[in-house]
Amino acid sequence: MKNKEMTTKIRIKQSSYAAVMGILIYACAPAVQEKESAQAEPEYLTSWNDVDSRQAIIDFVEATTTEGSPDYIEPEDRIATFDNDGTLWSEQPFYFQLQFGIDRAKELSDEHPEWASDEVMSAATEGDLEKLLSFGTEGILKVIMLTHGGLTEEEFDAAVMNWVNTARHPKTNLRYNEMVYQPMLEVLDYLRAHGYKTYIVSGGGIDFMRPWTQAVYGIPEEQVVGSSLKATFEERDGKFVVVKSPEMNFVDDKAGKPVAIHQHIGKRPVMAFGNSDGDLEMMQYSSSRAGKSLQVYVHHTDAEREWSYDRDSHIGALDKGWDYALENGWVIVDMAKDWKKVYPSTN
Amino acid sequence: MKNKEMTTKIRIKQSSYAAVMGILIYACAPAVQEKESAQAEPEYLTSWNDVDSRQAIIDFVEATTTEGSPDYIEPEDRIATFDNDGTLWSEQPFYFQLQFGIDRAKELSDEHPEWASDEVMSAATEGDLEKLLSFGTEGILKVIMLTHGGLTEEEFDAAVMNWVNTARHPKTNLRYNEMVYQPMLEVLDYLRAHGYKTYIVSGGGIDFMRPWTQAVYGIPEEQVVGSSLKATFEERDGKFVVVKSPEMNFVDDKAGKPVAIHQHIGKRPVMAFGNSDGDLEMMQYSSSRAGKSLQVYVHHTDAEREWSYDRDSHIGALDKGWDYALENGWVIVDMAKDWKKVYPSTN
């Protein structure tokens, strides 16, 4: 996987370079900037076909970042929020974090003989997915809480990175964080190059994402918002540490997303990207901001290169949100038609 | 107050200028950068006397931001957290936010006849501070919850700004956000000019600070962490809004501070500034990071220009934290001796 690591590094370097150049051009010669950016634009979003969704994103960014435009938005208000599962990376056959939880449950089962008589935890340690999913969200949360709790933040970071660097997806045989969408990485880069601050706002665990979002998405820890466990402050072996408790603090899904954005960011997103009904409220919250805004749904239509699902899916259903998007003229990305490629390393 | 507004604007402009110049110099010619910053250094921290505390801050910043230094810290890890009450602005004779709560309680009392028979709320509407404080933290939180709840985030922003722009402190006759410490504004600027990301981590209400921290401190909404009420997502008059509930969500004080930093920022502060026992855990958390860190206590020793208090104060007591700081060699700023001036507009 050296190849992939190199690709990622190069991508990040290019993005920093673009940002620095953007600042240089802006600061040194505003007149040059316009010309340069008009010429440079085509290098963005290169894994997208020449489709309406791509054009809608470009038109919106140009309208909100070109000085003198009636829809110009000050840099400090350029907030773009992205769901993670199904919007930036895949989420089938079920949320990747649950696979991490199952793998940890197997590892930890010797230390927890009591799990053998617990029907949720024994389904996890046996890797019996169908049974585990039959317990619904509560079952998923239980596995997450019991396999994530008790660790310091540093220990948990290390456990996540160890898993991310070794585990592979059963269908693609890719590492999980190689199953990110190349066209969406390009959207992130494109927005940042135009002064947008990019945030993840995910139902997934905030601490499960943070250890790798900078390297993979160019999004630093402090711009990741997600579900969380409660935590305590303790002194252990003469060091002060924050320890994750086996108890939910906040579920960052549906109406929780705008509330979490309010608490973490303190201003409404100008752009909001999602893929499921769980993102609808975040996108509605963005749509009600004073001034221009853009809402984009990624629609999973690509059974060949990824997965195809929407209204009735057990994971990431897009039903109520789809109707709402159609009624309100939101942008809908058709993965099969709009994207030249899906993952960075594949077609 | 035009004068003050101008001063603030100029200060912010200078800070942006310094940041842009920093990037320009860095990007164009690294060799020039070293020379420039060595020459430019004396313009920072000009309201500080030539004292050990000032030198300790400068030495630390140079050690952690000079490339090739054994203690060099990557820009993305340069996190500095600041308590607000008593560290960035005054907090006597009691937290300014409580005055806002009392002023709102008076305004709203006609709509809440039930407050007349409530001993806490009637103490607030009558402005009977001594009685109000006799109910301790619970009394304070009750006033905050009942006067802040029910508003959308935009309505609450407007209420805060209306108060900030009109209310005046009984002792100084200054507006409350003019009672910020000039030497600390200079620390914020100095750190940002060296690539540090500055955060507020306050026991005060996150939504009470956010509307004015950018203009006054140069700290954007998303870098303010504080206590919060629960909130709900609602549709009101065809708009989607977040509404503050009259119920505490999180108290960001003592051991709550490192937990809030973990949740909001996701990495340990390299530098932590506080003034009371309420900041001790945040500073301990910073001190246990792997690698160099700096903890700074502001000690209120200036009865003439500000207030003088420490171990036994009813607000902002510095007792256990003071002992800990002395034992561990933390930096202690003596306001009377170390600062040439206290507020931007006064001596």
XYZ file of C-alpha atoms in Angstrom:
694
model
C 0.000 0.000 0.000
C 2.987 2.291 -0.364
C 1.482 3.485 -3.565
C -1.652 4.666 -1.837
C 0.275 6.385 0.909
C 2.274 8.247 -1.665
C -0.846 9.265 -3.523
C -2.317 10.613 -0.325
C 0.824 12.530 0.523
C 1.023 14.038 -2.905
C -2.610 15.024 -2.757
C -2.129 16.796 0.540
C 1.004 18.523 -0.656
C -0.759 19.772 -3.739
C -3.606 21.045 -1.660
C -1.298 22.968 0.718
C 0.564 24.300 -2.269
C -2.664 25.487 -3.822
C -3.682 27.178 -0.570
C -0.336 28.934 -0.165
C -0.322 29.967 -3.799
C -3.854 31.253 -3.386
C -2.771 33.453 -0.507
C 0.354 34.612 -2.314
C -1.541 35.502 -5.442
C -4.238 37.228 -3.456
C -1.810 39.207 -1.331
C 0.675 40.111 -4.029
C -1.547 41.031 -6.940
C -5.349 40.861 -6.886
C -5.423 41.486 -10.628
C -3.320 38.406 -11.290
C -5.541 36.345 -9.019
C -8.627 36.604 -11.212
C -6.786 35.593 -14.310
C -4.950 32.761 -12.577
C -8.023 31.280 -10.952
C -10.012 31.458 -14.180
C -7.234 29.496 -15.863
C -6.611 27.154 -12.953
C -10.248 26.183 -12.325
C -10.352 23.212 -14.715
C -7.744 21.349 -12.660
C -10.279 20.901 -9.864
C -12.932 18.184 -9.747
C -11.182 16.175 -12.442
C -12.793 12.865 -11.459
C -16.210 14.323 -12.191
C -17.891 14.074 -15.565
C -19.107 17.331 -17.075
C -22.462 17.109 -15.308
C -24.999 19.433 -13.695
C -23.987 18.509 -10.128
C -20.339 19.444 -10.766
C -21.386 22.694 -12.427
C -23.746 23.551 -9.556
C -20.893 23.226 -7.063
C -18.563 25.369 -9.192
C -21.222 28.019 -9.824
C -21.989 28.229 -6.119
C -18.346 28.537 -5.101
C -17.715 31.224 -7.718
C -20.809 33.177 -6.655
C -19.852 33.111 -2.984
C -16.109 33.709 -3.246
C -15.718 36.230 -6.072
C -15.341 39.714 -4.623
C -18.057 42.024 -5.862
C -20.512 39.156 -6.394
C -23.955 39.895 -4.862
C -23.715 36.531 -3.081
C -20.162 37.045 -1.801
C -19.577 35.430 1.609
C -16.808 36.579 3.942
C -14.067 33.953 4.434
C -14.868 33.527 8.141
C -18.420 32.460 7.267
C -17.424 29.924 4.599
C -18.358 26.747 6.475
C -18.994 23.505 4.602
C -20.161 20.400 6.473
C -19.876 16.825 5.221
C -21.481 13.697 6.509
C -18.895 10.883 6.552
C -20.517 7.415 6.200
C -21.831 7.160 2.633
C -20.833 10.742 1.756
C -17.021 10.693 2.046
C -16.459 6.945 2.339
C -18.499 3.785 1.847
C -20.852 2.421 4.489
C -21.845 -1.021 3.224
C -22.627 -3.715 4.164
C -22.741 -1.713 7.452
C -20.935 1.195 9.086
C -17.200 0.546 9.142
C -16.972 1.568 12.785
C -19.128 -1.401 13.694
C -16.556 -3.697 12.061
C -13.928 -2.029 14.255
C -16.182 -2.679 17.278
C -16.637 -6.338 16.300
C -12.901 -6.804 15.774
C -12.211 -5.231 19.170
C -14.906 -7.364 20.823
C -13.156 -10.489 19.506
C -9.807 -9.231 20.813
C -11.208 -8.344 24.220
C -13.505 -11.330 24.717
C -11.043 -13.210 26.953
C -11.000 -10.289 29.372
C -14.818 -10.205 29.404
C -16.212 -13.677 30.143
C -19.547 -11.982 30.981
C -20.029 -11.205 27.277
C -20.597 -14.911 26.548
C -23.991 -14.740 28.221
C -24.915 -11.363 26.691
C -26.787 -11.871 23.417
C -25.624 -8.617 21.834
C -21.962 -8.986 22.814
C -21.810 -12.668 21.939
C -23.224 -11.889 18.489
C -20.365 -9.369 18.178
C -17.604 -11.709 19.361
C -18.909 -14.422 17.034
C -19.068 -11.950 14.147
C -22.738 -12.817 13.618
C -23.697 -9.644 11.836
C -27.254 -10.515 10.976
C -28.062 -11.276 14.584
C -26.214 -8.172 15.774
C -28.121 -5.901 13.414
C -31.405 -7.433 14.583
C -30.923 -5.521 17.856
C -31.044 -2.259 15.931
C -29.299 0.962 16.946
C -29.233 -0.063 20.597
C -27.224 -3.153 19.777
C -24.761 -1.163 17.687
C -24.327 1.441 20.419
C -23.797 -1.259 23.040
C -20.939 -2.811 21.058
C -19.424 0.631 20.501
C -19.705 1.640 24.166
C -18.324 -1.590 25.627
C -15.424 -1.891 23.171
C -14.474 1.812 23.188
C -14.933 2.687 26.887
C -12.180 2.586 29.505
C -9.365 3.708 27.212
C -7.543 7.003 27.479
C -7.788 9.180 24.385
C -4.211 8.274 23.430
C -4.828 4.525 23.864
C -7.981 4.757 21.783
C -6.174 6.687 19.015
C -3.575 3.923 18.873
C -6.249 1.191 18.738
C -8.021 2.949 15.858
C -4.822 3.462 13.874
C -3.753 -0.124 14.416
C -7.099 -1.276 12.999
C -7.104 1.232 10.133
C -3.627 0.111 9.091
C -4.398 -3.612 9.123
C -8.109 -4.382 8.625
C -9.438 -4.918 5.111
C -12.925 -4.721 3.691
C -14.292 -8.204 2.806
C -15.648 -7.145 -0.592
C -12.902 -4.884 -1.964
C -9.927 -6.123 0.066
C -9.019 -2.442 0.444
C -8.158 -0.874 3.764
C -11.256 0.894 5.040
C -9.891 4.395 4.642
C -8.944 3.643 1.059
C -12.669 3.359 0.393
C -13.069 7.134 0.341
C -14.570 8.807 -2.699
C -11.983 10.415 -4.981
C -14.530 12.932 -6.386
C -15.401 14.041 -2.839
C -11.706 14.418 -1.906
C -11.566 16.781 -4.866
C -14.586 18.726 -3.577
C -12.840 19.122 -0.201
C -9.669 20.403 -1.889
C -11.615 22.689 -4.193
C -13.594 24.262 -1.355
C -10.511 24.784 0.825
C -8.663 26.371 -2.090
C -11.537 28.882 -2.156
C -11.373 29.712 1.538
C -14.018 27.288 2.783
C -13.429 25.585 6.107
C -14.380 21.924 5.696
C -15.987 20.025 8.581
C -17.092 16.445 9.064
C -20.445 16.151 10.859
C -21.041 12.436 11.221
C -23.182 10.004 13.153
C -19.958 8.042 13.533
C -17.738 8.336 16.594
C -15.771 11.564 16.795
C -12.754 9.742 18.277
C -12.951 6.977 15.687
C -12.512 9.500 12.845
C -10.064 12.028 14.248
C -6.889 9.903 14.175
C -6.923 9.677 10.354
C -9.060 12.505 8.915
C -6.102 14.886 8.475
C -4.105 12.389 6.423
C -7.039 11.134 4.382
C -9.335 14.164 4.013
C -7.092 17.067 4.995
C -9.517 17.764 7.860
C -7.878 18.366 11.272
C -9.182 16.897 14.539
C -10.858 20.126 15.595
C -13.009 20.160 12.450
C -14.477 16.729 13.098
C -17.890 16.604 14.799
C -19.468 13.267 15.627
C -21.189 11.055 18.137
C -19.370 10.757 21.438
C -19.130 8.827 24.650
C -19.000 10.587 27.977
C -15.484 11.060 29.285
C -13.753 11.679 32.597
C -10.558 13.439 33.647
C -8.239 11.263 35.723
C -4.703 10.942 36.994
C -3.152 7.626 35.911
C 0.470 6.741 36.694
C 1.266 10.379 37.426
C -0.158 11.614 34.108
C -3.420 13.488 33.646
C -5.601 11.811 31.042
C -9.100 11.910 29.571
C -10.742 8.480 29.683
C -13.673 7.387 27.522
C -16.658 6.125 29.539
C -18.842 3.234 28.334
C -21.841 5.588 28.168
C -23.237 7.654 25.284
C -22.787 11.409 25.487
C -24.298 12.561 22.199
C -25.735 10.910 19.097
C -24.865 13.128 16.160
C -27.588 12.066 13.735
C -30.796 13.569 12.307
C -31.877 16.551 14.489
C -28.686 16.017 16.510
C -26.577 17.242 13.591
C -27.738 20.881 13.559
C -27.541 20.928 17.359
C -23.961 19.612 17.229
C -23.066 22.167 14.555
C -24.500 24.888 16.773
C -22.455 23.671 19.745
C -19.175 22.984 17.923
C -19.059 25.583 15.168
C -21.530 28.231 16.283
C -22.634 29.272 12.805
C -24.747 27.787 10.050
C -23.095 25.842 7.232
C -23.119 27.565 3.852
C -22.816 24.188 2.133
C -23.978 20.825 3.467
C -23.254 17.438 1.893
C -25.031 14.229 2.877
C -26.351 10.953 1.524
C -29.164 9.803 3.784
C -32.208 10.805 5.798
C -29.843 11.182 8.753
C -28.407 14.262 7.045
C -31.706 15.935 6.190
C -31.897 18.179 9.271
C -28.302 19.355 8.828
C -29.107 20.266 5.251
C -32.377 21.993 6.213
C -30.461 23.969 8.845
C -28.012 25.086 6.163
C -30.858 25.929 3.773
C -32.431 28.318 6.317
C -29.348 30.472 6.720
C -29.733 34.127 5.783
C -28.135 34.322 2.338
C -27.144 31.841 -0.315
C -26.566 28.186 0.561
C -26.125 24.856 -1.217
C -27.286 21.362 -0.272
C -25.897 18.292 -2.031
C -27.070 14.693 -1.713
C -24.809 11.864 -2.908
C -27.099 9.177 -4.362
C -25.720 5.633 -4.346
C -26.566 4.384 -7.842
C -23.467 2.406 -8.663
C -23.895 -1.296 -7.938
C -20.888 -2.102 -10.068
C -18.196 0.168 -8.647
C -19.727 0.699 -5.179
C -23.282 -0.102 -3.987
C -26.735 0.852 -5.179
C -29.319 1.710 -2.528
C -31.721 4.401 -1.400
C -35.277 4.286 -0.006
C -35.318 0.888 1.697
C -31.697 0.369 2.663
C -30.986 -0.950 6.174
C -27.980 1.408 6.243
C -27.999 4.962 4.902
C -31.596 5.026 3.629
C -32.414 8.039 1.454
C -36.194 8.311 1.414
C -37.782 11.347 3.104
C -34.631 13.307 2.311
C -34.817 12.389 -1.360
C -38.389 13.662 -1.649
C -37.423 16.830 0.197
C -34.402 17.354 -2.051
C -36.483 16.947 -5.218
C -39.156 19.362 -3.959
C -36.580 21.959 -3.003
C -34.239 21.719 -5.978
C -31.249 20.453 -4.039
C -28.316 19.015 -5.954
C -28.367 15.222 -6.309
C -25.174 13.470 -7.361
C -25.719 10.281 -9.350
C -22.579 8.296 -8.472
C -22.781 5.998 -11.507
C -23.273 8.804 -14.037
C -21.496 11.750 -12.436
C -18.238 10.202 -11.251
C -15.411 9.021 -13.496
C -13.978 7.012 -10.648
C -15.058 6.099 -7.131
C -12.040 5.241 -4.955
C -8.573 6.768 -5.419
C -7.003 3.408 -6.255
C -9.742 1.900 -8.452
C -12.047 2.787 -11.328
C -16.658 54.829 22.175
C -15.653 55.380 18.559
C -12.097 55.552 19.715
C -12.251 52.074 21.176
C -13.899 50.635 18.117
C -11.170 52.108 15.979
C -8.506 50.703 18.233
C -10.064 47.269 17.982
C -10.286 47.465 14.220
C -6.710 48.574 13.880
C -5.574 45.830 16.198
C -7.358 43.190 14.134
C -6.023 44.606 10.908
C -2.493 44.548 12.223
C -2.930 40.994 13.324
C -4.212 39.872 9.903
C -1.405 41.816 8.294
C 1.138 40.066 10.482
C -0.378 36.682 9.624
C -0.363 37.357 5.896
C 3.156 38.749 6.051
C 4.201 35.718 8.047
C 2.921 33.435 5.322
C 4.450 35.559 2.589
C 7.829 35.666 4.230
C 7.699 31.985 5.013
C 6.663 30.997 1.516
C 8.914 33.361 -0.419
C 12.195 33.124 1.443
C 12.757 31.055 4.574
C 16.138 32.700 5.090
C 14.540 36.133 5.256
C 11.949 34.887 7.721
C 14.412 34.197 10.509
C 16.024 37.584 10.227
C 12.698 39.407 9.999
C 11.120 37.704 12.976
C 14.210 38.281 15.121
C 13.957 41.975 14.318
C 10.190 42.163 14.600
C 9.896 40.398 17.970
C 10.138 43.515 20.187
C 6.903 44.930 18.769
C 4.946 42.162 20.500
C 3.866 42.225 24.146
C 4.514 45.957 24.441
C 2.174 46.447 27.402
C 4.295 44.058 29.448
C 7.190 45.172 31.598
C 10.509 43.407 31.026
C 9.650 40.619 33.466
C 10.192 36.877 33.833
C 6.632 35.985 32.853
C 6.917 37.867 29.543
C 10.298 36.274 28.855
C 8.987 32.793 29.671
C 6.216 33.193 27.079
C 8.655 34.448 24.433
C 11.219 31.724 25.177
C 8.543 29.063 24.927
C 7.158 30.359 21.641
C 10.634 30.608 20.135
C 11.536 27.088 21.286
C 8.379 25.588 19.822
C 8.154 27.509 16.537
C 11.757 27.830 15.362
C 12.508 25.136 12.795
C 15.366 22.928 13.896
C 14.670 23.534 17.589
C 14.566 20.273 19.611
C 11.186 21.411 20.965
C 9.735 22.385 17.592
C 5.981 21.737 17.353
C 4.207 21.310 14.020
C 1.775 24.143 13.219
C -1.279 21.842 13.361
C -0.461 20.955 16.976
C 0.020 24.547 18.175
C -3.074 24.819 20.340
C -3.303 27.473 23.080
C -6.315 27.583 25.396
C -7.410 30.584 27.455
C -9.890 30.792 30.266
C -12.048 33.917 29.799
C -13.392 35.250 33.136
C -10.422 36.679 35.044
C -7.902 35.625 32.376
C -8.951 37.650 29.322
C -11.435 40.031 30.951
C -12.405 41.027 34.481
C -14.811 38.995 36.583
C -15.539 41.199 39.608
C -17.641 41.822 41.595
C -19.116 38.707 39.875
C -19.134 37.055 36.448
C -20.321 39.532 33.828
C -22.680 36.982 32.332
C -24.657 37.001 35.575
C -25.187 40.748 35.166
C -26.526 40.006 31.688
C -28.842 37.395 33.249
C -30.040 39.858 35.886
C -30.655 42.563 33.283
C -32.620 40.083 31.169
C -34.583 38.873 34.206
C -35.661 42.477 34.870
C -36.700 42.896 31.230
C -38.625 39.625 31.146
C -40.244 39.805 34.601
C -43.608 41.071 33.281
C -43.872 37.966 31.087
C -43.052 35.739 34.077
C -45.321 36.592 37.016
C -44.348 33.207 38.536
C -40.851 34.575 39.208
C -42.243 36.853 41.954
C -42.786 33.857 44.220
C -39.451 32.216 43.330
C -36.727 33.315 45.754
C -33.873 32.961 43.268
C -35.622 34.692 40.369
C -37.052 37.458 42.549
C -33.561 38.169 43.903
C -32.474 38.481 40.254
C -35.323 40.760 39.149
C -34.742 42.950 42.212
C -30.999 43.039 41.501
C -30.308 41.778 45.034
C -26.889 40.357 44.323
C -25.948 39.345 47.815
C -29.102 37.280 48.181
C -28.684 35.805 44.689
C -25.103 34.728 45.377
C -26.234 33.105 48.650
C -27.849 30.359 46.515
C -24.436 29.464 45.118
C -23.797 27.976 41.688
C -27.297 26.533 41.487
C -28.808 29.978 41.844
C -26.538 31.393 39.143
C -27.317 28.527 36.763
C -31.054 28.941 37.359
C -30.946 32.608 36.373
C -28.869 31.752 33.298
C -31.149 28.903 32.223
C -34.428 30.762 32.673
C -33.251 33.985 31.020
C -31.355 32.340 28.141
C -33.699 29.448 27.259
C -36.419 29.577 24.605
C -34.536 31.823 22.175
C -33.253 30.742 18.788
C -29.502 31.075 18.357
C -29.983 34.194 16.201
C -32.341 35.812 18.767
C -29.899 35.072 21.556
C -26.970 36.527 19.570
C -28.957 39.728 19.104
C -29.856 39.906 22.825
C -26.197 39.498 23.804
C -24.980 42.140 21.360
C -27.677 44.569 22.449
C -26.512 44.160 26.055
C -22.794 44.300 25.206
C -23.326 47.533 23.272
C -25.307 49.280 26.009
C -24.589 47.934 29.508
C -21.806 49.489 31.571
C -19.844 48.203 34.523
C -20.833 49.996 37.769
C -17.234 50.552 38.922
C -15.440 51.530 35.709
C -18.378 52.796 33.643
C -16.778 50.922 30.739
C -18.700 48.583 28.510
C -18.072 45.050 29.718
C -16.054 43.955 26.703
C -13.827 46.994 27.096
C -12.681 45.417 30.361
C -10.423 42.995 28.530
C -6.728 42.869 29.376
C -4.532 44.677 26.858
C -1.470 42.530 27.731
C -3.482 39.371 27.084
C -4.775 40.707 23.747
C -1.098 41.064 22.880
C -0.404 37.464 23.915
C -3.229 36.294 21.627
C -1.803 38.290 18.708
C 1.735 37.146 19.423
C 0.772 33.470 19.526
C -1.304 33.675 16.344
C 1.545 35.421 14.551
C 3.607 32.338 15.422
C 1.110 29.854 14.074
C -0.716 29.072 17.313
C -4.467 28.526 17.157
C -6.010 30.404 20.086
C -9.068 28.971 21.858
C -11.256 30.188 24.686
C -12.163 27.447 27.171
C -14.443 29.110 29.687
C -16.925 28.238 32.399
C -19.005 31.032 30.861
C -21.733 30.353 28.331
C -20.460 29.445 24.880
C -23.295 31.397 23.214
C -22.755 34.399 25.465
C -19.166 34.780 24.235
C -19.347 33.847 20.571
C -21.149 36.955 19.263
C -18.229 39.253 20.185
C -15.039 37.184 20.558
C -13.932 37.695 16.932
C -14.118 41.482 17.167
C -12.607 41.737 20.634
C -10.125 38.835 20.820
C -9.721 37.839 17.179
C -11.102 34.412 18.138
C -13.818 33.027 15.809
C -16.990 31.308 17.022
C -15.653 27.823 16.311
C -12.673 28.376 18.640
C -14.845 29.215 21.638
C -15.571 26.386 24.090
C -17.801 27.009 27.086
C -20.711 25.911 29.209
C -23.872 25.232 27.277
C -27.586 24.686 27.544
C -29.261 21.813 25.764
C -30.750 22.799 22.426
C -33.396 21.518 20.030
C -33.876 21.694 16.268
C -37.243 23.129 15.251
C -39.169 24.615 12.369
C -40.509 28.077 13.235
C -42.386 30.217 10.697
C -41.069 28.105 7.839
C -37.428 28.436 8.944
C -35.314 25.734 10.548
C -33.755 26.950 13.776
C -31.809 25.762 16.814
C -33.510 26.799 20.057
C -31.814 27.003 23.453
C -33.526 24.911 26.140
C -33.750 26.068 29.776
C -31.664 23.071 30.837
C -27.915 22.696 31.357
C -26.041 20.591 28.812
C -22.451 20.931 30.014
C -20.621 22.864 32.731
C -17.189 23.710 31.363
C -15.303 24.182 34.613
C -12.657 22.273 36.603
C -12.468 18.655 35.332
C -15.054 19.624 32.703
C -12.454 21.750 30.896
C -10.127 18.957 29.755
C -13.164 16.873 28.808
C -14.556 19.767 26.735
C -11.154 20.280 25.084
C -11.069 16.574 24.236
C -14.561 16.767 22.707
C -14.173 20.083 20.845
C -10.528 20.175 19.833
C -9.408 16.559 20.068
C -5.819 17.281 21.060
C -4.022 18.548 24.143
C -3.225 22.253 24.492
C 0.444 23.131 24.206
C -0.152 26.289 26.232
C -2.901 26.876 28.803
C -3.716 30.202 30.479
C -5.957 30.536 33.521
C -6.446 32.505 36.707
C -8.337 30.296 39.152
C -8.751 26.831 40.611
C -11.383 26.281 37.920
C -8.568 26.231 35.355
C -6.256 23.841 37.213
C -7.394 20.638 35.473
C -7.112 22.236 32.026
C -3.567 23.274 32.870
C -2.687 19.840 34.291
C -4.052 18.262 31.112
C -1.785 20.517 29.065
C 1.180 19.764 31.327
C 0.829 15.994 30.725
C 1.103 16.230 26.958
C 3.985 14.366 25.360
C 6.517 17.134 24.679
C 7.032 20.687 25.830
C 4.128 22.686 27.266
C 3.561 25.930 29.159
C 1.073 26.803 31.889
C 0.449 30.409 32.868
C -1.619 31.711 35.800
C -2.726 35.356 35.851
C -2.628 36.470 39.491
C -4.940 39.354 40.406
C -2.692 41.602 42.489
C -3.792 45.009 41.306
C -6.393 46.552 43.611
C -5.769 49.963 42.108
C -6.156 49.322 38.377
C -8.287 46.158 38.626
C -8.966 43.946 41.658
C -6.765 42.103 44.113
C -7.872 38.617 45.155
C -6.744 35.003 45.335
C -7.197 32.282 47.943
C -10.468 33.301 49.577
C -12.277 35.101 46.794
C -15.972 34.295 46.287
C -15.301 34.561 42.519
C -12.212 33.214 40.782
C -10.429 31.851 43.870
C -6.813 30.828 43.244
C -5.862 28.547 46.097
C -5.155 24.885 45.307
C -4.052 25.958 41.832
C -1.622 28.487 43.247
C 0.069 25.866 45.404
C 0.215 23.482 42.470
C 1.669 26.172 40.215
C 4.392 27.030 42.736
C 5.302 23.365 43.245
C 5.496 22.732 39.512
C 7.250 25.886 38.385
C 4.375 27.234 36.322
C 4.479 30.851 35.185
C 2.616 33.276 37.457
C 1.812 36.726 36.109
C 1.683 39.454 38.757
C -0.777 41.919 37.213
C 0.386 44.881 39.278
C 4.082 44.382 38.590
C 4.117 42.720 35.173
C 1.633 44.822 33.220
C 2.162 48.420 32.080
C -1.534 48.794 31.518
C -4.640 46.717 32.207
C -7.480 47.703 29.849
C -6.963 49.026 26.297
C -8.528 52.402 27.138
C -7.058 52.992 30.607
C -3.778 52.796 32.513
